[in-house]
Tab-separated table of C-alpha atoms in Angstrom:
chain	number	residue	atom	x	y	z
A	1	UNK	CA	87.112	145.607	56.911
A	2	UNK	CA	88.060	144.258	60.997
A	3	UNK	CA	84.751	142.922	62.379
A	4	UNK	CA	84.314	143.518	66.211
A	5	UNK	CA	84.704	140.058	68.051
A	6	UNK	CA	81.905	138.644	69.592
A	7	UNK	CA	82.789	138.436	73.368
A	8	UNK	CA	79.492	137.001	74.491
A	9	UNK	CA	79.416	133.180	75.044
A	10	UNK	CA	77.448	131.066	72.466
A	11	UNK	CA	74.442	128.930	73.511
A	12	UNK	CA	77.088	125.707	73.095
A	13	UNK	CA	79.973	127.502	75.249
A	14	UNK	CA	77.196	127.468	77.732
A	15	UNK	CA	75.981	123.878	77.187
A	16	UNK	CA	79.615	123.263	77.629
A	17	UNK	CA	80.490	124.894	80.866
A	18	UNK	CA	77.336	123.366	82.316
A	19	UNK	CA	78.543	119.771	81.784
A	20	UNK	CA	82.134	120.726	83.175
A	21	UNK	CA	80.838	122.346	86.015
A	22	UNK	CA	78.268	119.326	86.477
A	23	UNK	CA	81.250	117.423	86.584
A	24	UNK	CA	83.233	119.265	88.794
A	25	UNK	CA	80.450	119.609	91.441
A	26	UNK	CA	80.108	115.855	91.560
A	27	UNK	CA	84.267	114.948	91.655
A	28	UNK	CA	86.176	117.959	92.646
A	29	UNK	CA	84.529	119.261	95.919
A	30	UNK	CA	86.706	121.702	97.960
A	31	UNK	CA	87.277	119.028	100.620
A	32	UNK	CA	88.613	116.532	98.118
A	33	UNK	CA	91.131	119.120	97.253
A	34	UNK	CA	92.469	120.283	100.302
A	35	UNK	CA	92.929	117.008	101.166
A	36	UNK	CA	94.669	115.957	98.018
A	37	UNK	CA	97.177	119.257	98.775
A	38	UNK	CA	98.085	117.228	101.959
A	39	UNK	CA	98.921	114.091	100.258
A	40	UNK	CA	102.187	112.994	98.291
A	41	UNK	CA	99.714	112.667	94.904
A	42	UNK	CA	98.168	116.474	94.225
A	43	UNK	CA	97.081	115.810	90.716
A	44	UNK	CA	93.531	114.267	90.471
A	45	UNK	CA	94.145	111.710	87.286
A	46	UNK	CA	90.797	110.184	88.274
A	47	UNK	CA	89.100	113.696	87.137
A	48	UNK	CA	91.632	114.335	84.460
A	49	UNK	CA	90.214	110.625	82.985
A	50	UNK	CA	86.852	112.150	82.967
A	51	UNK	CA	87.593	115.158	81.530
A	52	UNK	CA	90.175	114.293	79.036
A	53	UNK	CA	88.950	110.371	78.059
A	54	UNK	CA	84.797	111.031	79.057
A	55	UNK	CA	84.175	114.428	77.889
A	56	UNK	CA	86.775	114.825	74.815
A	57	UNK	CA	88.167	118.199	76.352
A	58	UNK	CA	91.912	117.066	75.983
A	59	UNK	CA	91.165	117.552	72.497
A	60	UNK	CA	89.327	120.739	71.778
A	61	UNK	CA	92.084	122.767	69.999
A	62	UNK	CA	93.315	119.614	68.132
A	63	UNK	CA	91.786	118.483	64.378
A	64	UNK	CA	89.021	116.416	64.069
A	65	UNK	CA	91.846	114.824	61.602
A	66	UNK	CA	94.132	114.043	64.036
A	67	UNK	CA	91.947	112.591	66.718
A	68	UNK	CA	90.606	116.004	68.224
A	69	UNK	CA	87.470	118.017	68.803
A	70	UNK	CA	88.541	120.739	66.074
A	71	UNK	CA	87.249	123.179	68.512
A	72	UNK	CA	88.605	126.618	69.342
A	73	UNK	CA	90.215	128.480	71.987
A	74	UNK	CA	86.923	130.359	73.007
A	75	UNK	CA	85.552	126.607	74.229
A	76	UNK	CA	89.062	125.829	75.891
A	77	UNK	CA	88.650	129.357	77.649
A	78	UNK	CA	85.028	128.257	78.737
A	79	UNK	CA	86.484	124.979	80.442
A	80	UNK	CA	89.249	127.020	82.098
A	81	UNK	CA	87.106	129.116	83.643
A	82	UNK	CA	85.059	126.335	85.265
A	83	UNK	CA	88.449	124.597	86.142
A	84	UNK	CA	89.904	128.248	87.785
A	85	UNK	CA	86.348	128.248	89.922
A	86	UNK	CA	87.268	124.653	91.464
A	87	UNK	CA	90.625	125.529	91.495
A	88	UNK	CA	90.663	121.592	90.120
A	89	UNK	CA	94.262	119.723	90.500
A	90	UNK	CA	94.090	118.685	86.806
A	91	UNK	CA	97.160	119.500	84.182
A	92	UNK	CA	94.452	121.140	81.611
A	93	UNK	CA	96.343	124.002	80.768
A	94	UNK	CA	99.953	122.322	80.858
A	95	UNK	CA	98.972	119.495	78.363
A	96	UNK	CA	95.615	120.532	76.497
A	97	UNK	CA	96.919	123.820	75.773
A	98	UNK	CA	100.485	124.381	75.967
A	99	UNK	CA	102.291	121.272	74.928
A	100	UNK	CA	99.265	120.839	72.480
A	101	UNK	CA	100.218	124.308	71.567
A	102	UNK	CA	103.955	123.271	70.921
A	103	UNK	CA	102.921	120.086	69.044
A	104	UNK	CA	100.470	122.122	66.420
A	105	UNK	CA	102.903	124.330	65.541
A	106	UNK	CA	105.724	121.272	64.991
A	107	UNK	CA	103.227	119.055	63.180
A	108	UNK	CA	103.583	115.883	65.096
A	109	UNK	CA	100.776	114.281	64.266
A	110	UNK	CA	101.319	111.018	66.517
A	111	UNK	CA	101.710	112.641	70.078
A	112	UNK	CA	98.938	115.243	69.180
A	113	UNK	CA	96.225	111.992	68.942
A	114	UNK	CA	97.794	110.560	72.198
A	115	UNK	CA	97.395	114.304	73.764
A	116	UNK	CA	94.198	114.805	72.216
A	117	UNK	CA	92.401	111.578	73.344
A	118	UNK	CA	93.838	111.951	77.012
A	119	UNK	CA	96.182	108.216	76.394
A	120	UNK	CA	99.343	110.843	77.636
A	121	UNK	CA	99.760	113.715	79.625
A	122	UNK	CA	102.254	116.409	77.811
A	123	UNK	CA	104.034	119.321	79.520
A	124	UNK	CA	106.273	121.926	77.737
A	125	UNK	CA	109.866	121.860	79.964
A	126	UNK	CA	109.840	125.670	80.172
A	127	UNK	CA	109.480	127.303	83.635
A	128	UNK	CA	105.857	128.142	84.661
A	129	UNK	CA	107.452	131.769	85.029
A	130	UNK	CA	108.508	132.167	81.676
A	131	UNK	CA	106.529	134.793	79.260
A	132	UNK	CA	105.981	134.673	75.600
A	133	UNK	CA	108.736	135.949	73.717
A	134	UNK	CA	111.285	135.840	76.668
A	135	UNK	CA	114.284	133.697	77.301
A	136	UNK	CA	113.948	130.076	78.881
A	137	UNK	CA	116.300	127.379	79.969
A	138	UNK	CA	117.379	125.050	77.184
A	139	UNK	CA	118.931	121.262	77.715
A	140	UNK	CA	122.214	120.564	76.112
A	141	UNK	CA	122.341	118.066	73.083
A	142	UNK	CA	125.475	116.073	73.297
A	143	UNK	CA	125.885	112.915	70.833
A	144	UNK	CA	122.017	112.463	70.416
A	145	UNK	CA	121.024	112.936	74.193
A	146	UNK	CA	119.966	115.747	76.197
A	147	UNK	CA	121.484	116.800	79.281
A	148	UNK	CA	120.624	119.455	81.818
A	149	UNK	CA	118.532	120.917	84.638
A	150	UNK	CA	114.841	122.651	83.822
A	151	UNK	CA	113.139	124.196	87.253
A	152	UNK	CA	109.954	125.630	87.912
A	153	UNK	CA	107.996	123.112	85.306
A	154	UNK	CA	104.255	123.005	85.983
A	155	UNK	CA	102.713	119.670	86.363
A	156	UNK	CA	105.989	117.756	85.258
A	157	UNK	CA	105.014	115.421	88.332
A	158	UNK	CA	102.255	114.362	86.319
A	159	UNK	CA	103.861	114.306	82.530
A	160	UNK	CA	104.045	110.961	80.329
A	161	UNK	CA	105.981	113.062	77.833
A	162	UNK	CA	108.168	116.004	78.473
A	163	UNK	CA	108.792	118.319	75.531
A	164	UNK	CA	112.253	119.617	75.788
A	165	UNK	CA	113.636	122.896	74.292
A	166	UNK	CA	117.413	122.037	73.550
A	167	UNK	CA	120.375	124.154	72.562
A	168	UNK	CA	120.416	123.319	68.828
A	169	UNK	CA	117.333	125.020	68.245
A	170	UNK	CA	114.821	121.919	68.091
A	171	UNK	CA	112.257	120.608	70.475
A	172	UNK	CA	112.439	116.967	71.707
A	173	UNK	CA	110.173	114.484	73.508
A	174	UNK	CA	111.174	112.917	76.177
A	175	UNK	CA	109.687	110.029	77.639
A	176	UNK	CA	108.836	110.972	81.386
A	177	UNK	CA	110.360	107.808	82.798
A	178	UNK	CA	113.847	108.964	81.092
A	179	UNK	CA	113.980	112.183	83.089
A	180	UNK	CA	114.382	113.047	87.150
A	181	UNK	CA	111.718	114.991	88.544
A	182	UNK	CA	112.017	116.779	91.480
A	183	UNK	CA	109.358	118.471	93.223
A	184	UNK	CA	109.887	122.261	94.241
A	185	UNK	CA	108.288	124.003	96.880
A	186	UNK	CA	105.055	125.164	95.505
A	187	UNK	CA	103.122	128.519	96.497
A	188	UNK	CA	99.744	126.604	95.004
A	189	UNK	CA	99.637	123.463	95.992
A	190	UNK	CA	97.139	122.383	93.353
A	191	UNK	CA	99.971	122.775	90.681
A	192	UNK	CA	102.947	121.648	91.737
A	193	UNK	CA	106.262	122.726	89.701
A	194	UNK	CA	108.982	120.546	89.585
A	195	UNK	CA	112.809	120.553	88.579
A	196	UNK	CA	113.704	118.240	85.437
A	197	UNK	CA	116.850	116.837	85.592
A	198	UNK	CA	117.811	115.101	82.230
A	199	UNK	CA	121.113	113.116	82.191
A	200	UNK	CA	121.863	111.570	78.649
A	201	UNK	CA	118.163	111.577	78.410
A	202	UNK	CA	116.751	109.904	74.635
A	203	UNK	CA	115.111	112.814	72.516
A	204	UNK	CA	112.939	112.670	70.140
A	205	UNK	CA	113.101	116.242	67.600
A	206	UNK	CA	109.700	117.204	66.883
A	207	UNK	CA	110.221	120.497	65.257
A	208	UNK	CA	111.841	123.616	65.722
A	209	UNK	CA	112.008	124.747	69.534
A	210	UNK	CA	111.628	128.698	69.101
A	211	UNK	CA	108.295	129.272	66.840
A	212	UNK	CA	106.689	126.336	69.164
A	213	UNK	CA	107.632	127.515	72.316
A	214	UNK	CA	106.474	131.631	71.291
A	215	UNK	CA	103.367	130.026	70.169
A	216	UNK	CA	102.525	127.557	73.384
A	217	UNK	CA	103.326	130.476	75.670
A	218	UNK	CA	101.145	132.669	74.267
A	219	UNK	CA	98.361	130.450	74.224
A	220	UNK	CA	99.292	129.791	77.920
A	221	UNK	CA	98.903	133.567	78.808
A	222	UNK	CA	95.988	134.322	77.125
A	223	UNK	CA	93.925	131.159	77.849
A	224	UNK	CA	95.385	131.746	81.532
A	225	UNK	CA	93.221	134.979	81.808
A	226	UNK	CA	90.075	132.797	81.616
A	227	UNK	CA	91.586	130.605	84.489
A	228	UNK	CA	91.951	133.490	86.647
A	229	UNK	CA	88.716	134.800	85.742
A	230	UNK	CA	87.178	131.411	86.952
A	231	UNK	CA	89.227	131.951	90.424
A	232	UNK	CA	88.134	135.928	90.307
A	233	UNK	CA	84.299	135.267	89.573
A	234	UNK	CA	83.776	132.353	92.666
A	235	UNK	CA	85.694	134.318	95.153
A	236	UNK	CA	83.275	137.721	94.497
A	237	UNK	CA	79.979	134.991	93.948
A	238	UNK	CA	81.042	133.422	97.417
A	239	UNK	CA	81.568	136.459	99.183
A	240	UNK	CA	78.566	138.140	97.996
A	241	UNK	CA	76.577	134.791	99.390
A	242	UNK	CA	77.973	134.806	102.592
A	243	UNK	CA	77.820	138.525	103.192
A	244	UNK	CA	73.832	137.975	102.704
A	245	UNK	CA	73.698	135.184	105.195
A	246	UNK	CA	75.991	136.340	108.000
A	247	UNK	CA	74.424	138.444	110.425
A	248	UNK	CA	75.918	140.867	112.932
A	249	UNK	CA	73.772	143.610	114.666
A	250	UNK	CA	70.615	141.399	113.761
A	251	UNK	CA	71.245	142.640	109.848
A	252	UNK	CA	72.904	140.599	107.210
A	253	UNK	CA	76.500	141.898	106.930
A	254	UNK	CA	75.911	142.582	103.054
A	255	UNK	CA	73.826	145.260	103.869
A	256	UNK	CA	76.651	147.993	105.450
A	257	UNK	CA	77.179	150.824	102.876
A	258	UNK	CA	80.876	150.288	103.255
A	259	UNK	CA	80.915	146.925	102.187
A	260	UNK	CA	78.426	147.399	99.031
A	261	UNK	CA	81.135	149.758	98.006
A	262	UNK	CA	83.914	147.211	98.224
A	263	UNK	CA	81.768	144.648	96.886
A	264	UNK	CA	80.498	146.655	93.736
A	265	UNK	CA	84.068	147.939	92.878
A	266	UNK	CA	85.327	144.331	92.388
A	267	UNK	CA	82.406	143.463	90.382
A	268	UNK	CA	83.245	146.260	87.908
A	269	UNK	CA	86.948	144.469	87.458
A	270	UNK	CA	85.799	141.479	87.406
A	271	UNK	CA	83.324	142.223	84.304
A	272	UNK	CA	86.237	143.735	82.696
A	273	UNK	CA	88.467	141.040	83.394
A	274	UNK	CA	85.656	138.936	81.580
A	275	UNK	CA	85.969	141.106	78.711
A	276	UNK	CA	89.480	140.935	78.374
A	277	UNK	CA	89.744	137.329	79.081
A	278	UNK	CA	86.759	136.964	76.329
A	279	UNK	CA	88.856	139.175	73.844
A	280	UNK	CA	91.881	137.074	73.992
A	281	UNK	CA	90.318	133.463	73.524
A	282	UNK	CA	88.455	135.302	70.552
A	283	UNK	CA	92.004	136.700	69.088
A	284	UNK	CA	93.679	133.229	69.845
A	285	UNK	CA	90.756	131.406	67.879
A	286	UNK	CA	90.676	134.244	64.911
A	287	UNK	CA	94.411	135.428	64.458
A	288	UNK	CA	93.339	139.016	64.929
A	289	UNK	CA	95.531	140.775	66.982
A	290	UNK	CA	96.729	138.070	68.838
A	291	UNK	CA	99.607	139.667	70.704
A	292	UNK	CA	98.336	142.855	71.699
A	293	UNK	CA	95.005	141.403	72.700
A	294	UNK	CA	96.926	138.835	74.976
A	295	UNK	CA	98.972	141.319	76.879
A	296	UNK	CA	96.516	143.595	77.194
A	297	UNK	CA	94.685	140.140	79.030
A	298	UNK	CA	97.493	139.329	81.267
A	299	UNK	CA	98.598	142.844	82.061
A	300	UNK	CA	94.803	143.151	83.780
A	301	UNK	CA	94.090	140.116	85.078
A	302	UNK	CA	96.724	139.021	87.603
A	303	UNK	CA	96.154	141.805	89.461
A	304	UNK	CA	92.369	141.732	89.262
A	305	UNK	CA	92.216	137.911	90.517
A	306	UNK	CA	94.687	138.547	93.600
A	307	UNK	CA	92.508	141.814	94.851
A	308	UNK	CA	89.548	139.218	94.451
A	309	UNK	CA	90.583	136.454	96.467
A	310	UNK	CA	92.350	138.813	98.672
A	311	UNK	CA	88.768	140.296	99.451
A	312	UNK	CA	87.380	137.337	99.494
A	313	UNK	CA	89.808	135.709	102.437
A	314	UNK	CA	89.034	139.249	104.233
A	315	UNK	CA	85.326	139.825	103.967
A	316	UNK	CA	84.902	136.199	105.064
A	317	UNK	CA	85.979	137.248	108.310
A	318	UNK	CA	87.368	134.344	110.823
A	319	UNK	CA	86.302	131.752	108.381
A	320	UNK	CA	88.152	132.886	105.540
A	321	UNK	CA	91.423	132.726	106.923
A	322	UNK	CA	91.111	128.547	108.276
A	323	UNK	CA	92.396	125.886	106.128
A	324	UNK	CA	89.031	124.123	105.808
A	325	UNK	CA	87.858	127.161	103.900
A	326	UNK	CA	88.665	126.687	99.921
A	327	UNK	CA	89.354	130.731	100.112
A	328	UNK	CA	92.866	130.053	100.716
A	329	UNK	CA	93.220	127.564	97.369
A	330	UNK	CA	91.898	130.564	95.741
A	331	UNK	CA	94.128	133.118	96.992
A	332	UNK	CA	97.213	130.847	96.278
A	333	UNK	CA	95.916	129.958	92.697
A	334	UNK	CA	95.698	133.690	91.960
A	335	UNK	CA	98.678	134.698	93.295
A	336	UNK	CA	100.752	131.788	91.615
A	337	UNK	CA	98.997	132.382	88.337
A	338	UNK	CA	99.772	136.285	88.747
A	339	UNK	CA	103.576	135.385	87.634
A	340	UNK	CA	102.350	132.396	85.333
A	341	UNK	CA	103.700	132.860	81.762
A	342	UNK	CA	104.995	136.508	82.694
A	343	UNK	CA	103.825	139.177	85.130
A	344	UNK	CA	101.762	142.254	84.384
A	345	UNK	CA	104.389	143.870	84.146
A	346	UNK	CA	106.667	142.021	81.225
A	347	UNK	CA	102.975	142.192	79.672
A	348	UNK	CA	102.778	145.906	79.672
A	349	UNK	CA	106.121	145.985	78.709
A	350	UNK	CA	105.559	143.849	75.519
A	351	UNK	CA	102.202	145.797	75.038
A	352	UNK	CA	104.174	149.035	75.235
A	353	UNK	CA	106.494	147.648	72.250
A	354	UNK	CA	104.182	146.401	70.329
A	355	UNK	CA	101.578	149.653	69.859
A	356	UNK	CA	104.746	151.831	69.905
A	357	UNK	CA	104.277	153.458	73.256
A	358	UNK	CA	107.404	154.519	74.593
A	359	UNK	CA	108.134	154.506	78.895
A	360	UNK	CA	108.409	158.033	80.423
């Protein structure tokens, strides 16, 4: 007998949200994020240390016996909602979710412990655009060392350890200093991508690549929906607040019926996105209908987050078009997220196959 998932937040999850939001309010203001994107160091490693070491959030998905918190994807999803709201430039999704899930599939306890404690940042060397179950580039294994070029790897610049899939079917842990990491032009400056070049790089085999990469990308796609929810929810909340304050013809702009209709439509879409994102997090935590639920969430999340942030820019009027206002940070994150771990179209296609629904 299947039970319905509980999509409501527990008291513990709300307490976790409050703690993360307080930290981000104090240490991740929009002006600071914008200034960081203009510098040569987009990642906020001090904030990462506070999240990973101070609060123990890097180890949420890692069992307590291996040095983690032994929590579930539901708690990780709450953290990602808040990181999305703040567009925090930290490698949480890359290291604490995707790389960690790959290592959980392989059972590498030593490296898992390092990632869980925040002592090391791990990055799966697969392009950010790769969908779960889709093809991706591999490195060439030759005489026990790795060769090749892997492009579009998110947060590679911050990595201490790269998890590299090779053509022999293995997943290899490569010290970041053994690879050449070259920044690529990134639309979202808060989650930069890079090319990883391996030239006879030493690697330690940690397990089989195919099941590890599939599991990692599925978790990344499922929990990305919670980040997209955070981005969209910020856009809606801030736009409503602004339209209540902004006056035109001596009355609040938000009082005009045409704008009320646009906001009401957006609210419905964001509420539906919350349901889809929560369902994906719960499915990852319980293992029930995971592939289908993740595909549904990602088929829906990208377009909603993009629409919410586009509306935020437009409804903020002239100020929304400026670099100083954070609306552009959220719009760029939403646009970049819409192709991360597979596009909405790719997930609709995957969903059609999963439920045996043929295209017309």
